[in-house]
Every structure is written in C-alpha cells, then in structure tokens.
Amino acid sequence: MFDGMDDKNVVCWNSMISGYVSNGRLEEGRALLDAMSIKNDVSWAIMIEGYFQYGDVSESERLFSEAPVKSVPLCNVMLAGYAAMGRTEDSYKLFMRMAKCDVASWTSMITCFLRSGEVGKARRLFEDMPDKDVVAWTAMIKGYCENNNVEEAGKLFALMPQKDIIAWNSMLSGYLQNGRLQDALHLFHTMPWRNTISWNLMLSGFVQQDDITSARELFEQMPRKDETSWNTIISGYQNEEALVLYVQMLQNNYKPDQITFSNVLSLCGVLALYGWGRALHACVTKSGFENDTMITSAFISMYSRCGFIYEASSLFRSMKRPDTIAWNAMIVAQACHGSAKGALDLFSCMIQAGYEPDHVTFLGVLIACAHSGLVDEGWSYFISMEKRWNIIPKAEHYNCMVDLLGRSGMLAEAFELVKQIPLELSAHARETLLSCCRVHGNFDLSDLVAQKLLRLQPTNIGMCVVLSNMYSARGMWKDAARVRELLKRNDMKKELACSWIEINGCIAQFVSNDRCNPRGTDIYKALESLSALIEDSGTVAYQGCYSKFSFFRN
C-alpha cells in the first residue's frame, strides 16, 4: 500500500518506519529513513528508540549525532534510552548539555538515577525541578519503593499536591512489594476511586501472603475482573479449586493467556493430572500458543511429573530454540526419573549451545547426582556454581549435597558441610542429615543434629516425629516422651501423608495406612506384590532421607 501511494507525506513515511522497527526489521526501517527527503523529529526518534530497544546504543548515538536539530523531544528520547540501558553517566552528560529541559527531561533523568540505585541524586534533582507534574512525583515514589524505602515513599505521597489513579496504584504496589500488607489494605480502603489494576494489586498481595481466603473474598467483590484477576486467583490455589476456577473463567468468556495455561499446567503436574494436562494441550494448540516457550516448558514439567518422560523428551526435542527454562525443565525431568546420565548430558549440551545455567539448572544437576550416588561429580558441580558461574548456592543446593553425601553413607562429610552452611539456610539440610542418620543408624550424630534443630525450629513437626521415633527405636523412652510432650504442649499434630492418582478423569486420594479406601484390599495386595518383587531383585528400598521440593512453580 505504501509503495502504491503517489503522494507520501512525512506521516506515511514515519508510519512505515515504525512498522518495520516494531517488528524488529531495523535495517529496512533505516533504509526508509535514509531515503526520506524531509524528516521531522518523529522520524529520527522512531529509529533512535528502535536501536535502543534492541540494545544497539552506539547506533542510537550515531543517528542522534546526524540529526540536524537536537530538539528537546529528541534529547528526551536519548535520555529515556540511556535510562533503560542503565547508562546513567551518559544520560547525565546529555542532560547537562541541554540548553532547555522540559518536565519529561527532568523526569527521565530522575528515573535514570533511581534505576541505578542513586536515590539521593534523584531526590536532589527532584527538589531542583522547577515544575513538577504528577508523573515526576509518581516516578520518585516508585523509585523509593523499588529501592526498599517505602517509608520515604509514603511521606512523599502524603505531600503530593494532586494524585491520579496511577500515583495511588504506585503507592499501593510499593507497600505490597515491601510486604506491608496491612498498610496496603488501609490505603486501598481510603482510595477515592479504584480501577481494576488497584483490585488486582490487592488480590496479588493476599496471594503472595498465602491468605487465599481473603484473596477469594476480594475476588468475589471485584466490580470488574480481567484476565489478570483470574490468573492471580488461580495461582493462589494448589488444589482442584484452581481447575474449577479455570472452567469458570472460560464460562465467563475470558480468554486464557500464557500465564493462565502455565499456572494450570503447573497444578496438573503437582497433582499428576495427566488427563487434564492432555486436554489443556489441545486447548493450547487451538489458542495458538503451541510454540510459546514458556508454555512448552510447563508442558515438559507437567508430563515428566505425571510419569510420561517420553512425551516430555519429545516435546523438548521439537522446540526450535529452547530457552533456559525449557532446558531446566528437561534436566530436572531426567534427574527426577533417575536418569543421571541424561540430565548431565543435557547440561553439557546446554552449555555448548551457549546458554548460561542458573540456580534451577544446578538444582536439577545435583538431584541427578544425588539419585545416582555420583559424589565426585556432585562436588565438582557444586563447587563450580560459585567458582565458574558466579552463582551463590541456596538452601536447596546445600540440601541436595547433604542428601547426596548422606545417601552414600558419608555422614561425617555431610555434617561438616552443614556446619559451613549459613545459619538461616541450614534448617532443611539439618532435617535431611537427621533422616540420613536414622537410615544409617548413626544415633550419636543424630543427637547432635537434633539438638541444634530443636533450638532453631522448636515447632518443626516433622523433625520432632523423626526424633521421637529414633528415641523409641533405641529404647530411650524418657527422651521419646519428652519430644512427644513438646508436640502436645505446642498443640502440634503431624498431617497424614496423602497420595492421589487420576483414574478416568476422577482423582482418587488415600493416606498412609488407609484402611477405609473402597479399593483398600486390592491396593494392599498390589503393594505386597511390589514388595516381594523388590526383595526378589535384591534391591534395598531407600527409606527416604530426601526432602521433597516444589519445582517450577510459575
């Protein structure tokens, strides 16, 4: 259409250049810009912004230098680009060279300082700003919140002469980002007006605090919901209620997006709902998201959790360009299915393909080593996290290493590692070591670990139960009674372990030592047969010193 036009004005040229830039075709957009006989500020701004968007700062600077007039709007584009790229020094140099600055110039410079964490400089610039509009005030408030100074943000918000809905929502978001749920709730109730974003922010705050009851009440009160509202409330449930909400979302004519499918797929993996997962696969295909890497990664995780590792592998191989999340999903899948070689081979392929591992990658690798007793390999990967990849181990990584050593009977080494773990990260690792001590019958070491755990977590039900059972097994009835008294005094009761399986679209649940299940007789006959097969094969059933993790919860 553009090529067929006889009379093209500058607006037509700018629209066509914008179309190319928006679709990542910068070279074609630049060719059009160079072919233009008459350019205005918008022409130059579109291309400069495009180069910044795709990370080409040098080309943005080169094009800016070619512009015949360095107008304020054009300089503002450069300031905003520098701010987005974290080029604070370059931004400030340009700001100081500008003969004239408008409100947007000042706000861009303030934002640049805030993004780089230089809050003091941003505040001084804000105070020097001759005319502050609501955007500048809001930028400063958001900056304080993002730099963990919600108190100063609140003071500034109180001084703000005029507040629009964006300012109110920014302060609301700031309270929630900093875990100030009650302050956020008070602000929410005092807001002169609220939009859907306000309700969604508050809804997300309740979900993040695991207060699903309050979240559901707020959700039902919402005057108007959007896809984000449904996605947020669905993500708050870790049971079948999330599936019920998903169905209600469809019935109310809301269109599921990538986040919706990822949330529901994650739940299907947790609950091992293979039938639901397959049905969702069809929905995703119809919705046009079958090539979305985030959703494909969720499918990989779902299929592997449901026990269908072949489907997960096929899906991974079909991806043209798997991202880090997809690689991680497949590495963890192979690790949890006992294929250490498959997981470690995938790790090598991931590195060769140019992807950098992250915390989740190494979690999968260490799980693979733990499940297969690869102590030397596990140590090597663990040490390389910080030494080669500059990744600080988290509690989960330490726990995997303690599990690896404990499974291999290297309890002394595991104990030495636990002593090196930062105290705030050591609880799970100590629990794992305690279980390993029980399995290997090392009661002396278990006493040392247990006493430390009791001081760190006196209300840890699982640890108290393990400790009581260990004392009972050794005939130490007074010590066992002391632990049981601690449970009783703190009114702690261990929840029964629950398992479930999907059969013909229905979920069948059963608990430990369940004798009330209508299929109980058949279940225990099958269990006896499996136990006999294990004994006949000479395999020793491991008694579980491995702590269960929740992987890839989106």
PDB file of C-alpha atoms in Angstrom, residues 528-542:
ATOM      1  CA  GLU A 528       2.627 -56.785  48.769  1.00  0.00           C
ATOM      2  CA  SER A 529       3.378 -57.973  45.233  1.00  0.00           C
ATOM      3  CA  LEU A 530       5.623 -54.985  44.587  1.00  0.00           C
ATOM      4  CA  SER A 531       7.449 -55.503  47.891  1.00  0.00           C
ATOM      5  CA  ALA A 532       8.043 -59.145  47.001  1.00  0.00           C
ATOM      6  CA  LEU A 533       9.409 -58.177  43.585  1.00  0.00           C
ATOM      7  CA  ILE A 534      11.789 -55.681  45.208  1.00  0.00           C
ATOM      8  CA  GLU A 535      13.050 -58.312  47.665  1.00  0.00           C
ATOM      9  CA  ASP A 536      13.476 -60.907  44.909  1.00  0.00           C
ATOM     10  CA  SER A 537      15.517 -58.478  42.822  1.00  0.00           C
ATOM     11  CA  GLY A 538      17.879 -57.853  45.733  1.00  0.00           C
ATOM     12  CA  THR A 539      17.132 -54.126  45.734  1.00  0.00           C
ATOM     13  CA  VAL A 540      17.215 -52.330  49.063  1.00  0.00           C
ATOM     14  CA  ALA A 541      14.360 -49.847  49.354  1.00  0.00           C
ATOM     15  CA  TYR A 542      15.779 -46.491  50.447  1.00  0.00           C
TER      16      TYR A 542
END
